[in-house]
Coordinates of N, CA and C in Angstrom, one line a residue:
M1 N 13.0 -8.6 -17.3 CA 12.0 -9.1 -16.4 C 12.2 -8.7 -14.9
E2 N 13.5 -8.6 -14.5 CA 13.8 -8.2 -13.1 C 13.2 -6.8 -12.9
K3 N 13.5 -5.9 -13.7 CA 13.0 -4.5 -13.5 C 11.5 -4.5 -13.5
A4 N 10.9 -5.2 -14.4 CA 9.4 -5.3 -14.4 C 8.9 -5.8 -13.1
L5 N 9.5 -6.8 -12.5 CA 9.0 -7.3 -11.3 C 9.1 -6.3 -10.1
W6 N 10.3 -5.7 -10.1 CA 10.4 -4.6 -9.1 C 9.3 -3.5 -9.2
Y7 N 9.1 -3.1 -10.5 CA 8.1 -2.1 -10.7 C 6.7 -2.6 -10.3
L8 N 6.3 -3.8 -10.8 CA 5.0 -4.3 -10.6 C 4.7 -4.6 -9.1
L9 N 5.7 -4.9 -8.4 CA 5.5 -5.3 -6.9 C 5.8 -4.3 -5.9
T10 N 6.6 -3.3 -6.3 CA 7.0 -2.3 -5.3 C 6.7 -0.9 -5.6
A11 N 6.6 -0.5 -6.9 CA 6.5 0.9 -7.3 C 5.0 1.3 -7.5
T12 N 4.1 0.3 -7.3 CA 2.7 0.7 -7.5 C 1.9 0.2 -6.3
R13 N 0.7 0.8 -6.1 CA -0.1 0.5 -5.0 C -0.6 -1.0 -5.0
G14 N -0.7 -1.6 -6.2 CA -1.3 -2.9 -6.2 C -0.2 -4.1 -6.1
G15 N 1.0 -3.7 -5.7 CA 2.0 -4.7 -5.6 C 1.7 -5.9 -4.7
A16 N 1.1 -5.6 -3.6 CA 0.8 -6.8 -2.7 C -0.2 -7.7 -3.3
N17 N -1.2 -7.2 -3.9 CA -2.2 -8.1 -4.6 C -1.5 -8.8 -5.8
R18 N -0.7 -8.2 -6.5 CA 0.0 -8.9 -7.6 C 0.9 -10.0 -7.1
A19 N 1.5 -9.8 -6.0 CA 2.3 -10.9 -5.4 C 1.5 -12.0 -5.0
R20 N 0.3 -11.7 -4.4 CA -0.7 -12.8 -4.0 C -1.2 -13.5 -5.2
I21 N -1.5 -12.8 -6.3 CA -1.9 -13.5 -7.5 C -0.9 -14.4 -8.1
I22 N 0.4 -14.0 -8.1 CA 1.5 -14.8 -8.6 C 1.6 -16.1 -7.7
D23 N 1.5 -15.9 -6.4 CA 1.6 -17.0 -5.5 C 0.4 -18.0 -5.8
A24 N -0.8 -17.5 -6.0 CA -1.9 -18.4 -6.2 C -1.7 -19.1 -7.5
L25 N -1.2 -18.4 -8.5 CA -1.0 -19.1 -9.8 C 0.2 -20.1 -9.8
S26 N 1.0 -20.0 -8.8 CA 2.1 -21.0 -8.6 C 1.6 -22.3 -8.3
D27 N 0.4 -22.3 -7.6 CA -0.2 -23.6 -7.2 C -0.9 -24.3 -8.4
R28 N -1.6 -23.4 -9.2 CA -2.4 -24.0 -10.3 C -2.9 -22.8 -11.2
P29 N -3.2 -23.1 -12.5 CA -3.8 -22.0 -13.3 C -5.2 -21.7 -12.8
M30 N -5.6 -20.5 -12.9 CA -6.9 -20.1 -12.5 C -7.5 -19.0 -13.4
N31 N -8.8 -18.9 -13.4 CA -9.4 -17.8 -14.1 C -9.6 -16.6 -13.2
A32 N -10.0 -15.5 -13.7 CA -10.2 -14.3 -12.9 C -11.2 -14.5 -11.8
N33 N -12.3 -15.1 -12.0 CA -13.3 -15.4 -11.0 C -12.7 -16.2 -9.9
E34 N -12.0 -17.3 -10.2 CA -11.4 -18.1 -9.2 C -10.4 -17.3 -8.3
L35 N -9.6 -16.5 -9.0 CA -8.6 -15.6 -8.3 C -9.3 -14.7 -7.4
A36 N -10.4 -14.0 -7.9 CA -11.1 -13.1 -7.0 C -11.7 -13.8 -5.8
D37 N -12.2 -15.0 -5.9 CA -12.7 -15.7 -4.8 C -11.6 -16.2 -3.8
E38 N -10.5 -16.7 -4.4 CA -9.4 -17.2 -3.6 C -8.8 -16.1 -2.8
L39 N -8.6 -14.9 -3.4 CA -7.9 -13.8 -2.7 C -8.8 -12.8 -2.1
D40 N -10.1 -13.0 -2.2 CA -11.1 -12.1 -1.6 C -10.9 -10.7 -2.1
V41 N -10.8 -10.5 -3.4 CA -10.6 -9.3 -4.1 C -11.6 -9.2 -5.2
G42 N -12.0 -8.0 -5.5 CA -13.1 -7.8 -6.6 C -12.6 -8.2 -7.9
Y43 N -13.5 -8.7 -8.7 CA -13.3 -9.2 -10.1 C -12.6 -8.2 -10.9
K44 N -13.1 -6.9 -10.9 CA -12.5 -5.9 -11.7 C -11.1 -5.6 -11.3
T45 N -10.8 -5.7 -10.0 CA -9.4 -5.5 -9.5 C -8.5 -6.6 -10.0
I46 N -9.0 -7.8 -10.0 CA -8.2 -8.9 -10.5 C -7.9 -8.7 -12.0
R47 N -8.9 -8.3 -12.8 CA -8.8 -8.1 -14.2 C -7.7 -7.0 -14.5
H48 N -7.7 -6.0 -13.7 CA -6.8 -4.9 -13.9 C -5.3 -5.4 -13.6
H49 N -5.2 -6.2 -12.5 CA -3.9 -6.7 -12.2 C -3.4 -7.7 -13.3
M50 N -4.3 -8.5 -13.7 CA -4.0 -9.5 -14.8 C -3.5 -8.8 -16.1
E51 N -4.1 -7.7 -16.4 CA -3.7 -7.0 -17.6 C -2.3 -6.5 -17.4
Q52 N -2.0 -6.0 -16.3 CA -0.6 -5.5 -16.0 C 0.4 -6.6 -16.0
L53 N 0.1 -7.7 -15.4 CA 1.0 -8.8 -15.3 C 1.2 -9.5 -16.7
E54 N 0.1 -9.5 -17.5 CA 0.2 -10.0 -18.9 C 1.0 -9.1 -19.7
E55 N 0.8 -7.8 -19.6 CA 1.6 -6.8 -20.4 C 3.1 -6.9 -20.1
H56 N 3.4 -7.3 -18.9 CA 4.9 -7.3 -18.6 C 5.4 -8.8 -18.6
G57 N 4.7 -9.7 -19.2 CA 5.2 -11.0 -19.5 C 5.3 -12.0 -18.2
V58 N 4.6 -11.6 -17.2 CA 4.6 -12.5 -16.0 C 3.6 -13.6 -16.1
V59 N 2.4 -13.3 -16.7 CA 1.4 -14.3 -16.9 C 1.0 -14.3 -18.4
E60 N 0.4 -15.4 -18.8 CA -0.2 -15.6 -20.1 C -1.5 -16.2 -19.9
S61 N -2.4 -16.0 -20.9 CA -3.7 -16.6 -20.8 C -4.0 -17.6 -21.8
G62 N -4.9 -18.5 -21.6 CA -5.3 -19.5 -22.6 C -6.1 -18.8 -23.7
D63 N -6.5 -19.6 -24.7 CA -7.2 -19.0 -25.8 C -8.7 -18.7 -25.6
E64 N -9.3 -19.3 -24.5 CA -10.7 -19.2 -24.3 C -11.0 -17.8 -23.9
S65 N -12.1 -17.2 -24.4 CA -12.5 -15.9 -24.0 C -13.3 -15.9 -22.7
Y66 N -14.1 -17.0 -22.5 CA -14.9 -17.2 -21.3 C -14.1 -18.1 -20.4
A67 N -14.1 -17.7 -19.1 CA -13.4 -18.4 -18.1 C -11.9 -18.7 -18.5
R68 N -11.3 -17.7 -19.1 CA -9.9 -17.8 -19.5 C -9.0 -18.1 -18.4
L69 N -8.2 -19.1 -18.5 CA -7.2 -19.5 -17.5 C -5.9 -18.7 -17.7
Y70 N -5.3 -18.4 -16.5 CA -4.0 -17.6 -16.5 C -3.0 -18.5 -16.0
F71 N -1.8 -18.5 -16.6 CA -0.7 -19.3 -16.2 C 0.5 -18.3 -16.1
L72 N 1.5 -18.7 -15.2 CA 2.7 -18.0 -15.1 C 3.6 -18.4 -16.3
T73 N 4.3 -17.5 -16.9 CA 5.1 -17.7 -18.1 C 6.3 -18.4 -17.7
D74 N 6.9 -19.1 -18.8 CA 8.2 -19.7 -18.6 C 9.3 -18.7 -18.3
R75 N 9.1 -17.5 -18.9 CA 10.0 -16.4 -18.6 C 10.0 -16.0 -17.2
F76 N 8.8 -15.9 -16.6 CA 8.7 -15.6 -15.2 C 9.5 -16.7 -14.3
D77 N 9.3 -18.0 -14.7 CA 9.9 -19.0 -13.9 C 11.4 -18.8 -13.9
N78 N 12.0 -18.2 -14.9 CA 13.5 -18.0 -14.8 C 13.8 -16.9 -13.8
Y79 N 12.9 -16.1 -13.4 CA 13.1 -15.0 -12.5 C 12.4 -15.3 -11.1
R80 N 12.0 -16.5 -10.9 CA 11.3 -16.8 -9.6 C 12.1 -16.4 -8.4
D81 N 13.4 -16.6 -8.4 CA 14.2 -16.2 -7.3 C 14.2 -14.7 -7.0
T82 N 14.1 -14.0 -8.1 CA 14.0 -12.5 -7.9 C 12.7 -12.2 -7.3
F83 N 11.6 -12.8 -7.7 CA 10.3 -12.6 -7.2 C 10.3 -12.9 -5.7
E84 N 10.9 -14.0 -5.3 CA 11.0 -14.4 -3.9 C 11.7 -13.4 -3.1
E85 N 12.8 -12.9 -3.6 CA 13.6 -11.8 -3.0 C 12.8 -10.6 -2.8
I86 N 12.1 -10.2 -3.8 CA 11.3 -8.9 -3.7 C 10.2 -9.1 -2.6
V87 N 9.5 -10.3 -2.6 CA 8.5 -10.5 -1.6 C 9.1 -10.5 -0.2
E88 N 10.2 -11.1 0.0 CA 10.9 -11.0 1.3 C 11.1 -9.5 1.7
K89 N 11.6 -8.7 0.8 CA 11.8 -7.3 1.2 C 10.5 -6.6 1.4
M90 N 9.4 -7.0 0.7 CA 8.1 -6.3 0.9 C 7.6 -6.6 2.4
D91 N 7.9 -7.8 2.9 CA 7.5 -8.2 4.2 C 8.2 -7.6 5.3
E92 N 9.3 -7.0 5.0 CA 10.2 -6.4 6.1 C 9.5 -5.1 6.7

């Protein structure tokens, strides 16, 4: 998971938005529309990032196909310190 976080947040152009998504989901589960509104990012952009985060085990979605809620995974919670460290370095 540590390598996946470094890759998702620093090795690709969307890293800053992915970090913002993770921060938003730390407060509460949200669906893609809510995230798009909250972060002032296009819906399709959010969906792309959610697919990447889900593929790497950072987020998981509920079973609903409409207004699907996204949650941070328990596995991610075990690496939250790594996430915070990466975000600090991104801000430098």
